Coordinates of C-alpha atoms and ligand atoms in Angstrom, one line a residue:
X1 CA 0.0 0.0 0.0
X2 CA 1.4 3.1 -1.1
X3 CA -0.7 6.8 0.1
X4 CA 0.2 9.7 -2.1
X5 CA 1.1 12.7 -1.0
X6 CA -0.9 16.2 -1.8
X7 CA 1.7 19.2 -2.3
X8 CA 0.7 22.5 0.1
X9 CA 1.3 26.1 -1.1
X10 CA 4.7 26.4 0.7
X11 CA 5.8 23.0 -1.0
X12 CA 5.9 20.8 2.0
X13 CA 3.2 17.3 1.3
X14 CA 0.9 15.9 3.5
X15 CA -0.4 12.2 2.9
X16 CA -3.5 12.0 1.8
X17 CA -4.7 9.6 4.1
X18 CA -4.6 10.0 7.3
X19 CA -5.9 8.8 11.1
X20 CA -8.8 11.3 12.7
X21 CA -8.5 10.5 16.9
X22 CA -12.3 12.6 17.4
X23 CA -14.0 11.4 20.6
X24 CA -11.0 8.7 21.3
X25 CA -10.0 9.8 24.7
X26 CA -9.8 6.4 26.9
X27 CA -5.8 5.5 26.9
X28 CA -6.1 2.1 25.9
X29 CA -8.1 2.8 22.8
X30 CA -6.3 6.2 22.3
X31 CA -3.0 4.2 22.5
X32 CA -3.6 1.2 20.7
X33 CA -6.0 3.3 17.7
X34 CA -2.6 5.3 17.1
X35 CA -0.1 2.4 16.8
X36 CA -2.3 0.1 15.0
X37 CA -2.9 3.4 12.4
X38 CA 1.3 3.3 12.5
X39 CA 1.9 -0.2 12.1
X40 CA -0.3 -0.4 8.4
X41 CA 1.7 2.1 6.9
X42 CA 0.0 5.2 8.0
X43 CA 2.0 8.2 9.1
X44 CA -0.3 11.4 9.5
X45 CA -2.4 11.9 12.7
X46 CA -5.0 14.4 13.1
X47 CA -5.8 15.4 16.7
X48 CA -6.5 19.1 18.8
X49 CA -6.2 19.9 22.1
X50 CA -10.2 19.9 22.0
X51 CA -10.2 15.7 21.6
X52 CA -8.0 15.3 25.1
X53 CA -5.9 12.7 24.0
X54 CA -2.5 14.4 23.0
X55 CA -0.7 13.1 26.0
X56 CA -1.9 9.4 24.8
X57 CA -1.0 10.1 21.6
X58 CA 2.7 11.4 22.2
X59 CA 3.1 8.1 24.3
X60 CA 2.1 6.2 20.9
X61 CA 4.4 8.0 18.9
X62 CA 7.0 7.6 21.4
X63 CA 6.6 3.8 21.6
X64 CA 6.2 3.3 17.7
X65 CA 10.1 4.5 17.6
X66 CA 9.1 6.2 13.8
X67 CA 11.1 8.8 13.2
X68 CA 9.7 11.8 13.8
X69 CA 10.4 13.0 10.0
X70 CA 8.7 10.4 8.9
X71 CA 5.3 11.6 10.9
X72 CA 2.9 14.0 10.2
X73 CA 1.0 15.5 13.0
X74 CA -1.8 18.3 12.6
X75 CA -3.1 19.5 15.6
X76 CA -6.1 22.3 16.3
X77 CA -5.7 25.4 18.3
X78 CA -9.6 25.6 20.7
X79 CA -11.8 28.7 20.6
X80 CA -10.9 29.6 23.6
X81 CA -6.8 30.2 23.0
X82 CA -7.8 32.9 20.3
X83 CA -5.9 35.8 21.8
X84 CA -2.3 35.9 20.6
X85 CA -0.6 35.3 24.0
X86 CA -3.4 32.3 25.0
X87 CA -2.5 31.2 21.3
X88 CA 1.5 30.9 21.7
X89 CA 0.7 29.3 25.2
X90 CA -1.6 26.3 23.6
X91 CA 0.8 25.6 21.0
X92 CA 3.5 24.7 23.5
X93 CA 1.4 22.9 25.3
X94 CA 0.3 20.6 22.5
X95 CA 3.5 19.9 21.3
X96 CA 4.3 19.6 24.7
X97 CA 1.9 16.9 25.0
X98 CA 2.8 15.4 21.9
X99 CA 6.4 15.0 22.9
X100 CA 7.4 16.7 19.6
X101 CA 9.5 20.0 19.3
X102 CA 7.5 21.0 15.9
X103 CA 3.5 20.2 14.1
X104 CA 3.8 19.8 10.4
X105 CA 0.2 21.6 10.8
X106 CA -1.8 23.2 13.2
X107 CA -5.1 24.8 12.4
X108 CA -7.6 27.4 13.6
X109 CA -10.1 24.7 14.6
X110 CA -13.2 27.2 14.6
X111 CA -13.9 30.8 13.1
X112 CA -14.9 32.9 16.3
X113 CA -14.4 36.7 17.0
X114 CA -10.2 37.0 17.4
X115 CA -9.1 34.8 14.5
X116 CA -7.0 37.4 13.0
X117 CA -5.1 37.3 16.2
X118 CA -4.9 33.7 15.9
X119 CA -3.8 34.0 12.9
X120 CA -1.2 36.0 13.7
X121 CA -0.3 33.6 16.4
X122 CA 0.4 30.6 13.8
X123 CA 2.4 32.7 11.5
X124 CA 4.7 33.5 14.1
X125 CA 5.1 30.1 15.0
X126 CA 5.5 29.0 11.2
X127 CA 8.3 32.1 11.0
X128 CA 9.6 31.2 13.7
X129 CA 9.8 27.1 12.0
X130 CA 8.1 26.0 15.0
X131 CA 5.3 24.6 12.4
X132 CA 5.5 23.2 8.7
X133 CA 2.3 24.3 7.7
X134 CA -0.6 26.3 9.0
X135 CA -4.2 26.5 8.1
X136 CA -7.7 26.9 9.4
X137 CA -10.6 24.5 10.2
X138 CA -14.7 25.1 9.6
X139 CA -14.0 28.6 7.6
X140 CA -16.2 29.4 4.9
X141 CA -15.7 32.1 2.4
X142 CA -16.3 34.8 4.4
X143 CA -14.1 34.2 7.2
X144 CA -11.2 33.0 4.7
X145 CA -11.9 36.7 3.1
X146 CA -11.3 38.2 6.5
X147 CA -7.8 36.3 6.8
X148 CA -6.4 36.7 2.9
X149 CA -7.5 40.5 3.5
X150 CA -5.3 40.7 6.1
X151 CA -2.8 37.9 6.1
X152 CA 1.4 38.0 5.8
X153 CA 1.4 34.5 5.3
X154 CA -1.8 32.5 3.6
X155 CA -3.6 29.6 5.2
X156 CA -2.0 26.3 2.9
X157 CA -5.1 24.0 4.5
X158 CA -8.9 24.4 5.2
X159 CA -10.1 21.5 7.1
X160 CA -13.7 21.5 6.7
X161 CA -16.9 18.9 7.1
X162 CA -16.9 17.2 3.9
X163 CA -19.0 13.9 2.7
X164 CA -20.9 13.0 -0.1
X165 CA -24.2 14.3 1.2
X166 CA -22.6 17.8 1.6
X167 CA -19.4 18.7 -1.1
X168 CA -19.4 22.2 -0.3
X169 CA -18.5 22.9 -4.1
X170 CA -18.2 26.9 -3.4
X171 CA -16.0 26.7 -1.1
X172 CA -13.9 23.9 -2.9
X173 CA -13.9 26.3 -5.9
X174 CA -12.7 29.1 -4.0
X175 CA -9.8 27.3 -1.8
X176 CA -8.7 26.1 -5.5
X177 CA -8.4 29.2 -6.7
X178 CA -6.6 30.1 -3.5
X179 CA -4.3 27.4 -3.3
X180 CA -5.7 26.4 -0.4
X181 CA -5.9 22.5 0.2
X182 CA -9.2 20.3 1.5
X183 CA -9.1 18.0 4.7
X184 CA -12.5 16.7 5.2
X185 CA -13.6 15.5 8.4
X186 CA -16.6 13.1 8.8
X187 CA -15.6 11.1 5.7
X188 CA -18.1 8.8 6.7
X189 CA -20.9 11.0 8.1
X190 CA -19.7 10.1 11.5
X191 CA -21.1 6.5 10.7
X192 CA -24.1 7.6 8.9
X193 CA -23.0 6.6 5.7
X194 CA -23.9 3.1 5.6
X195 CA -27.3 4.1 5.1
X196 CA -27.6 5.1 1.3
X197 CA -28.6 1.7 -1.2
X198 CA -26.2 3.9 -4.3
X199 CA -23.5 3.2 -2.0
X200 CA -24.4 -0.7 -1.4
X201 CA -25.2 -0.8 -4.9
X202 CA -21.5 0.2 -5.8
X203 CA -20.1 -1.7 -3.3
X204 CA -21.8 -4.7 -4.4
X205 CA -20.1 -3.9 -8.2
X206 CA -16.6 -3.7 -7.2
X207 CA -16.4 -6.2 -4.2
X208 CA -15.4 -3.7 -1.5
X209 CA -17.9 -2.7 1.3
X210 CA -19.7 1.0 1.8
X211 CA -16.8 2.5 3.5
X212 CA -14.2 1.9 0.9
X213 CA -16.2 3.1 -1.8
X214 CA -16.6 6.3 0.3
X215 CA -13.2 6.7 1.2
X216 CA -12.1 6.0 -2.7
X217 CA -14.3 8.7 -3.6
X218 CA -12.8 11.1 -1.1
X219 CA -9.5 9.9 -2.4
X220 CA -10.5 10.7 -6.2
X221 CA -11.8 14.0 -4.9
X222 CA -8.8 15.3 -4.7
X223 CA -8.8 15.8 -0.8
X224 CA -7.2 14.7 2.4
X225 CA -8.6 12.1 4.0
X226 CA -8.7 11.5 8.1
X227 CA -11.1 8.7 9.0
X228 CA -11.2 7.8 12.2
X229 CA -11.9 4.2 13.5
X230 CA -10.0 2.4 16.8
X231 CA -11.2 -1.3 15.5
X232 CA -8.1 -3.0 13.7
X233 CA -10.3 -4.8 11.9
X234 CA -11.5 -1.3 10.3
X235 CA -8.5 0.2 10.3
X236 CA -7.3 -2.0 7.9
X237 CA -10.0 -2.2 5.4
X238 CA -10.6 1.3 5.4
X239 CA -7.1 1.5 4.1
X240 CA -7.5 -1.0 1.5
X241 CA -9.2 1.5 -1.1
X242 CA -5.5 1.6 -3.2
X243 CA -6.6 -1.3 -5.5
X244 CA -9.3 -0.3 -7.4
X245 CA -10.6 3.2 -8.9
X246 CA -14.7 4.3 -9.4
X247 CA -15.8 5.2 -12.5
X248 CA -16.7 8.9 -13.6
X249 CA -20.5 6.9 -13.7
X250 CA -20.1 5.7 -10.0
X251 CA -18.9 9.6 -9.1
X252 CA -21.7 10.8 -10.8
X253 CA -23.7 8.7 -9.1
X254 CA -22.6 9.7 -5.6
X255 CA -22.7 12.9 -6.1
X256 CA -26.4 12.6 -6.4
X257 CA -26.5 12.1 -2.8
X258 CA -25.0 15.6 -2.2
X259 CA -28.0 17.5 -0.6
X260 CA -25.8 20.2 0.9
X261 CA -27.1 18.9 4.9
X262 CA -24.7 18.9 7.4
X263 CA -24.4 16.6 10.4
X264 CA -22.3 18.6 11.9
X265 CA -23.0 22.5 12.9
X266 CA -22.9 25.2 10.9
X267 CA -19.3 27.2 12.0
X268 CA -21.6 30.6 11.4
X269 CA -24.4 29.6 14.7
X270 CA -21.2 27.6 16.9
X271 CA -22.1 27.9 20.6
X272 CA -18.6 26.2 22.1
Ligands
LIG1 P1 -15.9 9.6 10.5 O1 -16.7 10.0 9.3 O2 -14.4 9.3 10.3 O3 -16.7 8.4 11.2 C1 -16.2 7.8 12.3 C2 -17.2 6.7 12.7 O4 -17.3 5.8 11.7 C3 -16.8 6.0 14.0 O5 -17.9 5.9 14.8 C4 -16.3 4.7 13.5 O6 -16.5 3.7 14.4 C5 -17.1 4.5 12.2 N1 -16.4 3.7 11.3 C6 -15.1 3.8 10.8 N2 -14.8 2.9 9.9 C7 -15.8 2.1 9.8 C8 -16.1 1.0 8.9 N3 -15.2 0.5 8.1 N4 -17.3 0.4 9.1 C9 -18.2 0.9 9.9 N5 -18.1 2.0 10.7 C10 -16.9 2.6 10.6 O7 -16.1 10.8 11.6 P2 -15.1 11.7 12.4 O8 -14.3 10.9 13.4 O9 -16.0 12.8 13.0 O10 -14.2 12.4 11.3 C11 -12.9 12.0 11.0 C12 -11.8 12.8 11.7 O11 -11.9 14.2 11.3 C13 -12.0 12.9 13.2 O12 -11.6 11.8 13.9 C14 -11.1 14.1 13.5 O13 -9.7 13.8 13.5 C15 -11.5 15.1 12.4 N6 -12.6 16.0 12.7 C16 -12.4 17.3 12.6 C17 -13.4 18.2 12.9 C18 -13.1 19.7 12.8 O14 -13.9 20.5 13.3 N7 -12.0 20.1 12.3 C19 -14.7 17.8 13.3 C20 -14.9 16.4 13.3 C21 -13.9 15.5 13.0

């Protein structure tokens, strides 16, 4: 198995597949969830000091002995650490946490009121090489316009909710024309995918199971990937999506299911 890399806007990749830790926060599942992720071949980790579970996850990293140039951690800075100071403080903390001297990313997790100072915060930090690459999660056009108004360095990556029943195609178009890259989170609706009969339909035609054909689609998308699941079982067959490719029919196809609904809330009405 061999995940590609997608190039950011300063040059530096990011694989585009990688292991979301959302809602893992017990240590054993924490733990084992990061080094099983490791020991199939994947290197990127997405976590925030929102999920709780940086400390577990340093101690995976740790134990896996990978070199730390071969990793690729993104982490999120919370709502709360907004002002510039607050900002600076939560970085070192997370890296503290993560037993690492550097993120390759770290994101705005949520537009609120201070992201400009936030912002100003990670660029620091990226001058300063304490970060590889920097980006923002949940903004939609108008924030980003607020931030490349008023920027010195662009964000490379907007991390956003993204899933066959909701493709935000504006915003795709415009982080294009930005050179901004896609993560999307909730790859598979947060488990809700299994539900559509297209999807079992295509399954059915090229031998793999709902969530591969999913996660193939995300792949062809263009897009970063983070699915997150602490089952080995699932860890492994979510991975195996290298070996086959869907059809510009089957993409058509699911993107009939693309009714612009969320599952998760609109960053514009947040109340955390
Ligand atoms: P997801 O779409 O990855 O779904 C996870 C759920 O699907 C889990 O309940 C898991 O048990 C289940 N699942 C996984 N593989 C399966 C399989 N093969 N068969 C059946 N069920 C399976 O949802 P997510 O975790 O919310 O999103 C992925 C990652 O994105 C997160 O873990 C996190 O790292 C990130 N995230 C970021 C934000 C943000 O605001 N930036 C928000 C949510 C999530």
């Amino acid at each position: 198995m061999n995940i590609p890399n997608l190039t950011m806007s300063n040059g530096v990749t990011i694989p585009q597949y990688g292991y979301g830790t959302f809602k893992m926060k017990e240590y054993a599942e924490v733990y084992e969830g990061v080094l099983a992720a490791l020991a199939n071949g994947i290197r990127a980790i997405d976590t925030a000091a929102i999920y709780g579970n940086e400390a577990i996850i340093g101690k995976a990293l740790k134990a896996s002995s990978i070199e730390r140039s071969e990793l690729f951690i993104t982490s999120k800075l919370w709502n709360d650490k907004h002002h510039y100071d607050d900002a600076i403080a939560a970085f070192e903390k997370t890296c503290a946490d993560l037993q690492v001297d550097y993120l390759d990313l770290y994101l705005v997790h949520w537009p609120k009121e201070a992201n400009l100072e936030a912002w100003r915060a990670l660029e620091d930090l990226y001058s300063a090489g304490k970060i590889r690459s920097i980006g923002v999660s949940n903004f939609k056009e108008h924030h980003l316009d607020e931030v490349l108004a008023n920027c010195r360095i662009k964000p490379m990556m907007n991390q956003v909710e993204f899933h066959p029943q909701f493709q935000q195609e504006s915003l795709r178009e415009y982080c294009a024309k930005e050179d901004i890259l896609i993560t999307g989170w909730g790859p598979l609706m947060q488990g809700k995918v299994f539900e559509f009969p297209i999807l079992e339909e295509l399954a059915k035609k090229h031998h793999k199971n709902v969530a591969q054909i999913v996660l193939r689609w995300h792949l062809q998308q263009g897009v970063v990937l983070i699915p997150k699941s602490s089952t080995l079982s699932r860890i492994k067959e979510n991975l195996n999506i290298f070996d086959f490719e869907l059809t510009s029919e089957d993409i058509e196809l699911i993107n009939t299911l693309n009714t612009g609904e969320r599952i998760g809330p609109d960053p514009d009405t947040i109340t955390f």
